[in-house]
């Protein structure tokens, strides 16, 4: 880390040229990283399907739950069929809710480690990614999942408190209760 006097620019090493992006696909379980692959360039639907079929599905078990967000490439029919044929259940997060995805916090932790490792070429970056992922322990992953579960429960609790307050304010009209129940189920993701 470079420091500078107040009002002065901090100078440090900086890449002059950016290379091609490295895309990382991974799946987490409470046991650790269930599947992972580094891809040179962007990820497209076919690439994601190949990751699911070749890397994730062989590591799934009967009754596993696969939770993914609503990115367009996640909605392929092959993704759904492959996961369900392995005996697992596919669950999509509510739209615009990446805060409920443990993988987002996992990547945040990996990226902070990568910054410290300062890899400056492709080979070093691949080694640094492996090192960074290994530094995120099973205990860390369990803590990420537990904190997200707590966040989800607190959000659900807050929604229930709002519904109860509205019901009390509207003198518990049966039509209002039915409408609010539908709204709550929609927010929770059951509809």
Coordinates of N, CA, C and O in Angstrom, one line a residue:
X1 N 0.8 -1.2 0.0 CA 0.0 0.0 0.0 C 0.9 1.2 0.0 O 1.9 1.3 0.7
X2 N 0.5 2.2 -0.8 CA 1.3 3.5 -0.9 C 0.6 4.5 -0.1 O -0.7 4.6 -0.2
X3 N 1.3 5.3 0.6 CA 0.7 6.4 1.3 C 1.2 7.8 0.7 O 2.2 7.8 0.1
X4 N 0.4 8.8 0.9 CA 0.8 10.1 0.4 C 0.4 11.2 1.4 O -0.4 11.0 2.3
X5 N 1.1 12.3 1.3 CA 0.8 13.4 2.2 C -0.6 13.9 1.8 O -1.1 13.8 0.7
X6 N -1.3 14.6 2.8 CA -2.6 15.1 2.6 C -2.6 16.0 1.3 O -1.7 16.9 1.2
X7 N -3.5 15.8 0.4 CA -3.6 16.7 -0.7 C -2.7 16.2 -1.9 O -2.8 16.8 -3.0
X8 N -1.9 15.2 -1.7 CA -1.0 14.7 -2.7 C -1.5 13.3 -3.2 O -2.1 12.6 -2.5
X9 N -1.2 13.0 -4.5 CA -1.6 11.7 -5.1 C -0.7 10.6 -4.6 O 0.5 10.8 -4.6
X10 N -1.3 9.5 -4.2 CA -0.5 8.3 -3.9 C -0.2 7.6 -5.2 O -1.0 7.4 -6.0
X11 N 1.1 7.3 -5.3 CA 1.5 6.6 -6.6 C 1.9 5.2 -6.2 O 2.4 4.9 -5.2
X12 N 1.6 4.3 -7.1 CA 1.9 2.9 -6.9 C 2.0 2.1 -8.3 O 1.7 2.7 -9.3
X13 N 2.2 0.8 -8.2 CA 2.3 0.0 -9.4 C 0.9 -0.1 -10.0 O -0.1 -0.3 -9.3
X14 N 0.8 0.0 -11.3 CA -0.4 -0.1 -12.0 C -0.2 -0.7 -13.3 O 0.7 -0.4 -14.0
X15 N -1.1 -1.6 -13.7 CA -1.0 -2.2 -15.0 C -1.3 -1.2 -16.1 O -2.3 -0.4 -15.9
X16 N -0.5 -1.1 -17.1 CA -0.8 -0.2 -18.2 C -1.8 -0.7 -19.2 O -2.4 0.0 -19.9
X17 N -1.9 -2.0 -19.3 CA -2.7 -2.7 -20.3 C -3.6 -3.7 -19.6 O -3.1 -4.4 -18.7
X18 N -4.9 -3.7 -19.9 CA -5.7 -4.7 -19.3 C -5.8 -5.9 -20.3 O -5.9 -5.7 -21.5
X19 N -5.8 -7.1 -19.8 CA -6.0 -8.2 -20.7 C -7.4 -8.6 -20.8 O -8.3 -7.9 -20.4
X20 N -7.6 -9.8 -21.3 CA -9.0 -10.4 -21.3 C -9.4 -10.8 -19.9 O -8.6 -11.2 -19.1
X21 N -10.7 -10.6 -19.6 CA -11.2 -10.9 -18.3 C -11.2 -12.4 -18.1 O -11.3 -13.2 -19.0
X22 N -11.0 -12.8 -16.9 CA -11.1 -14.2 -16.4 C -12.5 -14.3 -15.7 O -12.7 -13.6 -14.7
X23 N -13.3 -15.2 -16.2 CA -14.6 -15.4 -15.5 C -14.5 -16.6 -14.6 O -13.9 -17.6 -15.0
X24 N -15.1 -16.5 -13.4 CA -15.1 -17.6 -12.5 C -16.5 -18.1 -12.2 O -17.4 -17.3 -11.9
X25 N -16.7 -19.4 -12.3 CA -17.9 -20.0 -12.0 C -17.7 -21.0 -10.9 O -16.7 -21.8 -10.9
X26 N -18.5 -20.9 -9.8 CA -18.3 -21.8 -8.7 C -19.6 -22.1 -8.1 O -20.6 -21.3 -8.2
X27 N -19.7 -23.2 -7.3 CA -20.8 -23.5 -6.5 C -20.3 -23.9 -5.1 O -19.3 -24.5 -5.0
X28 N -21.1 -23.4 -4.1 CA -20.7 -23.7 -2.7 C -21.7 -24.7 -2.1 O -22.8 -24.7 -2.4
X29 N -21.1 -25.4 -1.2 CA -22.0 -26.2 -0.3 C -21.4 -25.9 1.1 O -20.4 -25.2 1.3
X30 N -22.1 -26.4 2.1 CA -21.6 -26.2 3.5 C -20.3 -26.9 3.7 O -19.6 -26.6 4.7
X31 N -19.9 -27.8 2.8 CA -18.7 -28.6 3.0 C -17.5 -27.8 2.3 O -16.4 -28.1 2.5
X32 N -17.8 -26.8 1.5 CA -16.8 -26.1 0.8 C -17.2 -25.8 -0.7 O -18.4 -25.8 -1.0
X33 N -16.2 -25.6 -1.5 CA -16.5 -25.3 -2.9 C -16.8 -26.7 -3.6 O -16.1 -27.6 -3.6
X34 N -18.1 -26.7 -4.1 CA -18.6 -28.0 -4.7 C -18.1 -28.1 -6.2 O -17.9 -29.3 -6.6
X35 N -17.9 -27.0 -6.9 CA -17.5 -27.1 -8.3 C -16.9 -25.7 -8.6 O -17.4 -24.7 -8.1
X36 N -15.9 -25.6 -9.5 CA -15.3 -24.3 -9.8 C -14.6 -24.5 -11.2 O -14.1 -25.5 -11.5
X37 N -14.6 -23.4 -11.9 CA -13.9 -23.3 -13.2 C -13.6 -21.9 -13.5 O -14.3 -21.0 -13.2
X38 N -12.4 -21.7 -14.1 CA -11.9 -20.4 -14.5 C -12.1 -20.4 -16.1 O -11.6 -21.3 -16.7
X39 N -12.7 -19.3 -16.6 CA -12.9 -19.2 -18.1 C -12.2 -18.0 -18.6 O -12.4 -16.9 -18.0
X40 N -11.5 -18.1 -19.6 CA -10.8 -17.0 -20.3 C -11.8 -16.3 -21.1 O -12.2 -16.8 -22.2
X41 N -12.3 -15.1 -20.7 CA -13.3 -14.4 -21.4 C -14.7 -14.4 -20.7 O -14.8 -14.9 -19.6
X42 N -15.7 -14.0 -21.4 CA -17.1 -13.9 -20.8 C -17.8 -15.3 -20.7 O -17.4 -16.2 -21.4
X43 N -18.8 -15.3 -19.9 CA -19.6 -16.6 -19.8 C -20.9 -16.4 -20.5 O -21.6 -15.4 -20.4
X44 N -21.2 -17.3 -21.4 CA -22.5 -17.3 -22.1 C -23.4 -18.5 -21.7 O -22.9 -19.3 -20.9
X45 N -24.6 -18.6 -22.1 CA -25.5 -19.6 -21.7 C -24.9 -21.0 -21.9 O -25.0 -21.9 -21.0
X46 N -24.3 -21.3 -23.1 CA -23.8 -22.6 -23.3 C -22.6 -22.9 -22.4 O -22.5 -24.1 -21.9
X47 N -21.8 -21.9 -22.1 CA -20.7 -22.1 -21.1 C -21.2 -22.5 -19.7 O -20.7 -23.4 -19.1
X48 N -22.3 -21.7 -19.3 CA -22.9 -22.0 -18.0 C -23.5 -23.4 -18.0 O -23.3 -24.1 -17.0
X49 N -24.2 -23.8 -19.1 CA -24.8 -25.1 -19.1 C -23.7 -26.2 -19.0 O -23.9 -27.2 -18.3
X50 N -22.6 -26.0 -19.7 CA -21.5 -26.9 -19.6 C -20.9 -27.0 -18.2 O -20.6 -28.1 -17.7
X51 N -20.8 -25.9 -17.5 CA -20.4 -25.9 -16.1 C -21.3 -26.7 -15.2 O -20.9 -27.6 -14.4
X52 N -22.6 -26.5 -15.4 CA -23.6 -27.3 -14.6 C -23.5 -28.8 -14.9 O -23.4 -29.6 -14.0
X53 N -23.5 -29.1 -16.2 CA -23.5 -30.6 -16.5 C -22.2 -31.3 -16.2 O -22.2 -32.4 -15.6
X54 N -21.1 -30.6 -16.5 CA -19.8 -31.3 -16.3 C -19.1 -31.1 -14.9 O -18.3 -32.0 -14.5
X55 N -19.4 -30.0 -14.3 CA -18.7 -29.7 -13.0 C -19.6 -29.9 -11.8 O -19.3 -30.5 -10.8
X56 N -20.8 -29.3 -11.9 CA -21.7 -29.2 -10.7 C -22.5 -30.5 -10.5 O -22.4 -31.1 -9.4
X57 N -23.2 -31.0 -11.5 CA -24.0 -32.2 -11.4 C -23.3 -33.4 -10.9 O -23.8 -34.1 -10.0
X58 N -22.1 -33.7 -11.3 CA -21.4 -34.9 -10.7 C -21.1 -34.7 -9.2 O -20.9 -35.7 -8.5
X59 N -21.2 -33.5 -8.7 CA -20.9 -33.3 -7.2 C -22.2 -33.1 -6.4 O -22.1 -32.9 -5.2
X60 N -23.3 -33.2 -7.1 CA -24.6 -33.1 -6.4 C -25.0 -34.4 -5.7 O -24.6 -35.5 -6.1
X61 N -25.9 -34.3 -4.8 CA -26.4 -35.5 -4.1 C -27.9 -35.4 -4.1 O -28.5 -34.4 -4.3
X62 N -28.5 -36.6 -3.9 CA -30.0 -36.6 -3.8 C -30.5 -35.7 -2.7 O -30.0 -35.8 -1.6
X63 N -31.4 -34.8 -3.0 CA -31.9 -33.9 -2.0 C -31.2 -32.6 -1.9 O -31.6 -31.7 -1.1
X64 N -30.1 -32.4 -2.6 CA -29.4 -31.1 -2.6 C -30.3 -30.0 -3.1 O -31.2 -30.2 -3.9
X65 N -30.0 -28.8 -2.6 CA -30.7 -27.6 -3.1 C -29.7 -26.7 -3.8 O -28.7 -26.4 -3.2
X66 N -30.0 -26.4 -5.1 CA -29.1 -25.5 -5.8 C -29.9 -24.2 -5.9 O -30.9 -24.0 -6.5
X67 N -29.3 -23.1 -5.3 CA -29.9 -21.8 -5.3 C -29.1 -20.9 -6.2 O -27.9 -20.7 -6.0
X68 N -29.8 -20.3 -7.2 CA -29.1 -19.4 -8.1 C -29.9 -18.2 -8.3 O -31.1 -18.2 -8.0
X69 N -29.3 -17.1 -8.8 CA -30.0 -15.9 -9.0 C -30.7 -15.9 -10.3 O -30.8 -16.9 -11.0
X70 N -31.3 -14.8 -10.7 CA -32.1 -14.7 -11.9 C -31.4 -14.2 -13.1 O -32.0 -13.6 -14.0
X71 N -30.1 -14.4 -13.3 CA -29.4 -14.1 -14.5 C -30.0 -14.9 -15.6 O -30.4 -16.0 -15.5
X72 N -30.1 -14.2 -16.8 CA -30.7 -14.8 -17.9 C -30.1 -16.2 -18.3 O -30.8 -17.1 -18.7
X73 N -28.8 -16.3 -18.2 CA -28.1 -17.6 -18.6 C -28.4 -18.7 -17.6 O -28.2 -19.9 -17.9
X74 N -29.0 -18.4 -16.5 CA -29.4 -19.5 -15.5 C -30.7 -20.2 -15.8 O -31.1 -21.1 -15.2
X75 N -31.4 -19.7 -16.8 CA -32.8 -20.2 -17.1 C -32.9 -21.2 -18.2 O -33.9 -21.6 -18.6
X76 N -31.7 -21.7 -18.6 CA -31.7 -22.7 -19.7 C -32.4 -24.0 -19.3 O -32.3 -24.4 -18.1
X77 N -33.2 -24.6 -20.2 CA -33.9 -25.8 -19.9 C -32.9 -26.9 -19.5 O -33.2 -27.8 -18.6
X78 N -31.7 -27.0 -20.1 CA -30.7 -28.0 -19.7 C -30.2 -27.8 -18.3 O -30.0 -28.8 -17.6
X79 N -30.1 -26.6 -17.8 CA -29.7 -26.3 -16.4 C -30.7 -27.0 -15.5 O -30.4 -27.7 -14.6
X80 N -32.0 -26.7 -15.7 CA -33.1 -27.2 -14.8 C -33.1 -28.7 -14.9 O -33.1 -29.4 -13.8
X81 N -33.1 -29.3 -16.1 CA -33.2 -30.7 -16.2 C -32.1 -31.5 -15.6 O -32.2 -32.5 -15.0
X82 N -30.8 -30.9 -15.9 CA -29.6 -31.6 -15.3 C -29.6 -31.7 -13.8 O -29.3 -32.7 -13.2
X83 N -30.0 -30.6 -13.2 CA -30.0 -30.5 -11.7 C -31.1 -31.4 -11.2 O -30.8 -32.2 -10.3
X84 N -32.3 -31.3 -11.8 CA -33.4 -32.2 -11.2 C -33.2 -33.7 -11.5 O -33.5 -34.5 -10.7
X85 N -32.5 -34.0 -12.6 CA -32.2 -35.4 -12.9 C -31.2 -36.0 -12.0 O -31.1 -37.2 -11.8
X86 N -30.4 -35.1 -11.3 CA -29.4 -35.6 -10.3 C -30.1 -35.8 -9.0 O -29.4 -36.1 -8.0
X87 N -31.4 -35.5 -8.9 CA -32.1 -35.7 -7.6 C -32.0 -34.4 -6.7 O -32.4 -34.5 -5.6
X88 N -31.6 -33.3 -7.3 CA -31.5 -32.1 -6.5 C -32.7 -31.2 -6.9 O -33.4 -31.4 -7.9
X89 N -32.9 -30.1 -6.2 CA -33.9 -29.1 -6.4 C -33.3 -27.8 -6.8 O -32.4 -27.3 -6.1
X90 N -33.8 -27.2 -7.8 CA -33.3 -25.9 -8.3 C -34.2 -24.8 -7.7 O -35.5 -24.9 -7.8
X91 N -33.6 -23.8 -7.0 CA -34.4 -22.7 -6.4 C -33.8 -21.4 -6.9 O -32.6 -21.2 -6.9
X92 N -34.7 -20.6 -7.5 CA -34.3 -19.3 -8.0 C -34.5 -18.3 -6.9 O -35.6 -18.3 -6.2
X93 N -33.5 -17.4 -6.6 CA -33.7 -16.3 -5.7 C -34.8 -15.3 -6.2 O -35.0 -15.3 -7.4
X94 N -35.4 -14.6 -5.3 CA -36.3 -13.5 -5.7 C -35.5 -12.5 -6.6 O -34.3 -12.3 -6.4
X95 N -36.2 -11.9 -7.6 CA -35.5 -10.9 -8.4 C -34.9 -9.8 -7.6 O -35.4 -9.4 -6.5
X96 N -33.7 -9.4 -8.0 CA -33.0 -8.3 -7.4 C -32.7 -8.5 -5.9 O -32.8 -7.7 -5.1
X97 N -32.2 -9.8 -5.6 CA -31.9 -10.1 -4.2 C -30.6 -10.8 -4.1 O -30.5 -11.8 -3.5
X98 N -29.5 -10.2 -4.7 CA -28.2 -10.9 -4.6 C -27.7 -10.9 -3.2 O -26.8 -11.8 -2.8
X99 N -28.2 -10.1 -2.3 CA -27.8 -10.1 -0.9 C -28.1 -11.4 -0.2 O -27.6 -11.7 0.9
X100 N -29.0 -12.3 -0.8 CA -29.4 -13.5 -0.2 C -28.6 -14.7 -0.8 O -28.9 -15.8 -0.6
X101 N -27.6 -14.4 -1.6 CA -26.8 -15.4 -2.2 C -25.4 -15.6 -1.6 O -24.6 -14.6 -1.6
X102 N -25.1 -16.7 -0.9 CA -23.8 -16.9 -0.3 C -22.6 -16.7 -1.2 O -21.6 -16.3 -0.8
X103 N -22.8 -17.1 -2.5 CA -21.7 -17.0 -3.4 C -21.2 -15.6 -3.6 O -20.0 -15.3 -3.8
X104 N -22.1 -14.6 -3.5 CA -21.7 -13.2 -3.6 C -20.7 -12.8 -2.5 O -19.7 -12.1 -2.8
X105 N -21.0 -13.2 -1.3 CA -20.1 -12.9 -0.2 C -18.8 -13.7 -0.3 O -17.8 -13.2 0.1
X106 N -18.9 -14.9 -0.8 CA -17.7 -15.7 -1.0 C -16.8 -15.0 -2.0 O -15.6 -14.9 -1.7
X107 N -17.4 -14.6 -3.1 CA -16.5 -13.9 -4.1 C -15.9 -12.6 -3.6 O -14.8 -12.2 -3.9
X108 N -16.7 -11.9 -2.7 CA -16.1 -10.7 -2.1 C -14.9 -11.0 -1.3 O -13.9 -10.3 -1.4
X109 N -15.0 -12.1 -0.6 CA -13.8 -12.5 0.3 C -12.7 -12.9 -0.6 O -11.5 -12.6 -0.4
X110 N -12.9 -13.7 -1.7 CA -11.9 -14.2 -2.6 C -11.2 -13.0 -3.3 O -10.0 -12.9 -3.4
X111 N -12.0 -12.0 -3.7 CA -11.5 -10.8 -4.4 C -10.6 -10.0 -3.5 O -9.6 -9.5 -3.9
X112 N -11.0 -9.9 -2.2 CA -10.1 -9.1 -1.3 C -8.8 -9.8 -1.1 O -7.7 -9.1 -1.0
X113 N -8.8 -11.1 -1.1 CA -7.5 -11.9 -1.0 C -6.7 -11.7 -2.3 O -5.5 -11.5 -2.3
X114 N -7.4 -11.8 -3.4 CA -6.7 -11.6 -4.7 C -6.0 -10.3 -4.8 O -4.9 -10.2 -5.4
X115 N -6.6 -9.2 -4.4 CA -6.0 -7.9 -4.4 C -4.7 -7.9 -3.7 O -3.7 -7.3 -4.1
X116 N -4.7 -8.5 -2.5 CA -3.5 -8.6 -1.7 C -2.4 -9.4 -2.4 O -1.2 -9.2 -2.2
X117 N -2.8 -10.4 -3.2 CA -1.8 -11.3 -3.8 C -1.1 -10.6 -5.0 O -0.1 -11.1 -5.5
X118 N -1.8 -9.6 -5.6 CA -1.2 -8.8 -6.7 C -0.7 -9.6 -7.9 O 0.4 -9.4 -8.4
X119 N -1.5 -10.6 -8.4 CA -1.1 -11.3 -9.6 C -1.1 -10.4 -10.8 O -2.0 -9.6 -10.9
X120 N -0.1 -10.5 -11.6 CA 0.1 -9.5 -12.7 C 0.1 -10.2 -14.1 O 0.3 -9.6 -15.1
X121 N -0.1 -11.5 -14.1 CA -0.2 -12.2 -15.4 C -1.1 -13.4 -15.3 O -1.5 -13.8 -14.1
X122 N -1.5 -14.0 -16.4 CA -2.5 -15.0 -16.4 C -2.1 -16.2 -15.5 O -2.9 -16.7 -14.7
X123 N -0.9 -16.7 -15.6 CA -0.5 -17.9 -14.9 C -0.6 -17.6 -13.4 O -1.0 -18.4 -12.6
X124 N 0.0 -16.4 -13.0 CA 0.0 -16.1 -11.6 C -1.5 -15.8 -11.1 O -1.8 -16.2 -9.9
X125 N -2.3 -15.3 -11.9 CA -3.7 -15.1 -11.5 C -4.4 -16.4 -11.2 O -5.1 -16.5 -10.2
X126 N -4.2 -17.4 -12.1 CA -4.9 -18.7 -11.9 C -4.4 -19.3 -10.6 O -5.2 -19.8 -9.8
X127 N -3.1 -19.2 -10.3 CA -2.6 -19.7 -9.0 C -3.1 -18.9 -7.8 O -3.5 -19.5 -6.8
X128 N -3.2 -17.6 -8.0 CA -3.7 -16.7 -6.9 C -5.2 -17.0 -6.7 O -5.6 -17.0 -5.5
X129 N -6.0 -17.3 -7.7 CA -7.4 -17.6 -7.5 C -7.5 -18.9 -6.7 O -8.3 -19.0 -5.8
X130 N -6.7 -19.9 -7.1 CA -6.7 -21.2 -6.3 C -6.3 -20.9 -4.9 O -7.0 -21.4 -3.9
X131 N -5.3 -20.2 -4.6 CA -4.8 -19.9 -3.3 C -5.9 -19.1 -2.5 O -6.2 -19.4 -1.3
X132 N -6.5 -18.1 -3.1 CA -7.5 -17.3 -2.5 C -8.8 -18.2 -2.1 O -9.3 -18.1 -1.0
X133 N -9.2 -19.0 -3.0 CA -10.3 -19.9 -2.7 C -10.0 -20.9 -1.6 O -10.9 -21.2 -0.8
X134 N -8.8 -21.4 -1.5 CA -8.4 -22.3 -0.4 C -8.3 -21.6 0.9 O -8.5 -22.2 2.0
X135 N -8.1 -20.3 0.9 CA -8.0 -19.5 2.1 C -9.4 -19.3 2.8 O -9.5 -18.9 3.9
X136 N -10.5 -19.4 2.0 CA -11.8 -19.3 2.5 C -12.2 -20.7 3.0 O -12.4 -21.6 2.3
X137 N -12.2 -20.8 4.3 CA -12.4 -22.1 5.0 C -13.9 -22.5 5.0 O -14.8 -21.7 4.8
X138 N -14.1 -23.8 5.4 CA -15.4 -24.3 5.6 C -16.1 -23.5 6.6 O -17.3 -23.2 6.5
X139 N -15.4 -23.1 7.7 CA -16.0 -22.3 8.7 C -16.5 -21.0 8.2 O -17.5 -20.5 8.6
X140 N -15.7 -20.3 7.3 CA -16.0 -19.1 6.7 C -17.3 -19.2 5.9 O -18.2 -18.4 6.0
X141 N -17.4 -20.3 5.1 CA -18.6 -20.5 4.3 C -19.8 -20.8 5.1 O -20.9 -20.2 4.8
X142 N -19.7 -21.5 6.2 CA -20.8 -21.7 7.1 C -21.3 -20.4 7.7 O -22.5 -20.2 7.8
X143 N -20.3 -19.6 8.1 CA -20.7 -18.3 8.6 C -21.4 -17.4 7.6 O -22.3 -16.7 7.9
X144 N -20.9 -17.4 6.3 CA -21.6 -16.7 5.3 C -23.1 -17.2 5.1 O -24.0 -16.3 5.1
X145 N -23.3 -18.5 5.1 CA -24.6 -19.0 4.9 C -25.5 -18.7 6.1 O -26.6 -18.2 6.0
X146 N -25.0 -18.8 7.3 CA -25.7 -18.5 8.5 C -26.1 -17.0 8.6 O -27.2 -16.6 8.9
X147 N -25.2 -16.1 8.2 CA -25.5 -14.7 8.3 C -26.5 -14.3 7.2 O -27.4 -13.5 7.5
X148 N -26.5 -15.0 6.1 CA -27.5 -14.7 5.0 C -28.9 -15.3 5.5 O -29.9 -14.7 5.2
X149 N -28.9 -16.4 6.1 CA -30.1 -17.0 6.6 C -30.7 -16.0 7.7 O -31.9 -15.8 7.6
X150 N -29.9 -15.5 8.5 CA -30.4 -14.5 9.5 C -30.9 -13.3 8.8 O -32.0 -12.8 9.2
X151 N -30.3 -12.8 7.8 CA -30.7 -11.6 7.1 C -32.1 -11.9 6.4 O -33.0 -11.1 6.5
X152 N -32.2 -13.1 5.8 CA -33.5 -13.5 5.2 C -34.6 -13.6 6.3 O -35.7 -13.1 6.0
X153 N -34.3 -14.2 7.4 CA -35.3 -14.3 8.4 C -35.7 -12.9 9.0 O -36.9 -12.7 9.3
X154 N -34.7 -12.0 9.1 CA -35.1 -10.7 9.6 C -35.9 -9.9 8.6 O -36.9 -9.2 8.9
X155 N -35.6 -10.1 7.3 CA -36.4 -9.5 6.2 C -37.9 -10.0 6.3 O -38.8 -9.3 6.2
X156 N -38.0 -11.3 6.4 CA -39.3 -12.0 6.5 C -40.0 -11.5 7.7 O -41.2 -11.1 7.7
X157 N -39.3 -11.4 8.9 CA -39.9 -10.9 10.1 C -40.4 -9.5 9.9 O -41.6 -9.1 10.3
X158 N -39.6 -8.6 9.3 CA -40.1 -7.2 9.0 C -41.3 -7.2 8.2 O -42.2 -6.4 8.4
X159 N -41.4 -8.0 7.2 CA -42.5 -8.1 6.3 C -43.8 -8.5 7.1 O -44.8 -7.9 6.9
X160 N -43.6 -9.5 7.9 CA -44.7 -9.9 8.7 C -45.2 -8.8 9.7 O -46.4 -8.6 9.8
X161 N -44.3 -8.1 10.3 CA -44.6 -7.0 11.2 C -45.4 -5.9 10.4 O -46.4 -5.4 10.9
X162 N -45.0 -5.6 9.2 CA -45.7 -4.6 8.4 C -47.1 -5.1 8.1 O -48.1 -4.4 8.2
X163 N -47.3 -6.4 7.7 CA -48.6 -6.9 7.4 C -49.5 -6.9 8.6 O -50.6 -6.5 8.5
X164 N -49.0 -7.3 9.8 CA -49.8 -7.3 11.0 C -50.2 -5.8 11.3 O -51.4 -5.6 11.7
X165 N -49.3 -4.9 11.2 CA -49.7 -3.5 11.4 C -50.8 -3.0 10.5 O -51.7 -2.3 10.9
X166 N -50.7 -3.3 9.2 CA -51.7 -2.9 8.3 C -53.0 -3.6 8.6 O -54.1 -2.9 8.5
X167 N -53.0 -4.8 8.9 CA -54.2 -5.5 9.3 C -54.9 -4.9 10.5 O -56.1 -4.6 10.5
X168 N -54.1 -4.6 11.5 CA -54.7 -3.9 12.7 C -55.2 -2.5 12.3 O -56.3 -2.2 12.8
X169 N -54.6 -1.8 11.4 CA -55.0 -0.5 11.0 C -56.3 -0.6 10.2 O -57.1 0.3 10.2
X170 N -56.5 -1.7 9.5 CA -57.7 -1.8 8.7 C -58.8 -2.6 9.4 O -59.7 -3.1 8.7
X171 N -58.7 -2.7 10.6 CA -59.8 -3.4 11.5 C -60.0 -4.9 11.0 O -61.1 -5.4 11.1
X172 N -59.0 -5.5 10.5 CA -59.1 -6.9 10.1 C -60.2 -7.3 9.2 O -60.9 -8.3 9.3
X173 N -60.4 -6.5 8.1 CA -61.4 -6.9 7.1 C -60.9 -8.2 6.4 O -59.8 -8.3 6.0
X174 N -61.8 -9.2 6.3 CA -61.4 -10.5 5.7 C -60.8 -10.3 4.3 O -59.8 -11.0 3.9
X175 N -61.4 -9.4 3.4 CA -60.8 -9.2 2.1 C -59.4 -8.7 2.2 O -58.5 -9.1 1.4
X176 N -59.2 -7.8 3.1 CA -57.8 -7.2 3.3 C -56.8 -8.2 3.7 O -55.7 -8.3 3.2
X177 N -57.2 -9.1 4.7 CA -56.3 -10.1 5.2 C -56.0 -11.1 4.0 O -54.8 -11.4 3.8
X178 N -56.9 -11.5 3.2 CA -56.7 -12.3 2.1 C -55.7 -11.7 1.1 O -54.7 -12.3 0.6
X179 N -55.9 -10.4 0.7 CA -55.1 -9.7 -0.2 C -53.6 -9.6 0.4 O -52.7 -9.8 -0.3
X180 N -53.5 -9.2 1.7 CA -52.2 -9.1 2.3 C -51.5 -10.4 2.4 O -50.3 -10.5 2.2
X181 N -52.2 -11.5 2.6 CA -51.6 -12.8 2.6 C -51.0 -13.1 1.2 O -49.9 -13.7 1.1
X182 N -51.7 -12.8 0.2 CA -51.2 -13.0 -1.2 C -49.9 -12.2 -1.4 O -48.9 -12.6 -2.0
X183 N -50.0 -10.9 -1.0 CA -48.8 -10.0 -1.1 C -47.6 -10.6 -0.4 O -46.5 -10.6 -0.8
X184 N -47.8 -11.1 0.8 CA -46.7 -11.6 1.7 C -46.2 -12.9 1.0 O -44.9 -13.0 0.9
X185 N -47.0 -13.8 0.5 CA -46.5 -15.0 -0.1 C -45.7 -14.6 -1.4 O -44.7 -15.2 -1.7
X186 N -46.2 -13.6 -2.1 CA -45.5 -13.2 -3.3 C -44.1 -12.6 -2.9 O -43.1 -13.0 -3.6
X187 N -44.0 -11.9 -1.9 CA -42.7 -11.3 -1.4 C -41.8 -12.4 -1.0 O -40.6 -12.4 -1.2
X188 N -42.3 -13.4 -0.3 CA -41.5 -14.5 0.2 C -41.1 -15.4 -1.0 O -40.1 -16.1 -0.9
X189 N -41.8 -15.4 -2.1 CA -41.4 -16.2 -3.2 C -42.2 -17.5 -3.4 O -41.8 -18.3 -4.2
X190 N -43.4 -17.6 -2.8 CA -44.2 -18.8 -2.9 C -45.1 -18.7 -4.1 O -45.8 -19.7 -4.4
X191 N -45.3 -17.5 -4.6 CA -46.2 -17.4 -5.8 C -45.4 -16.9 -7.0 O -44.6 -16.2 -6.9

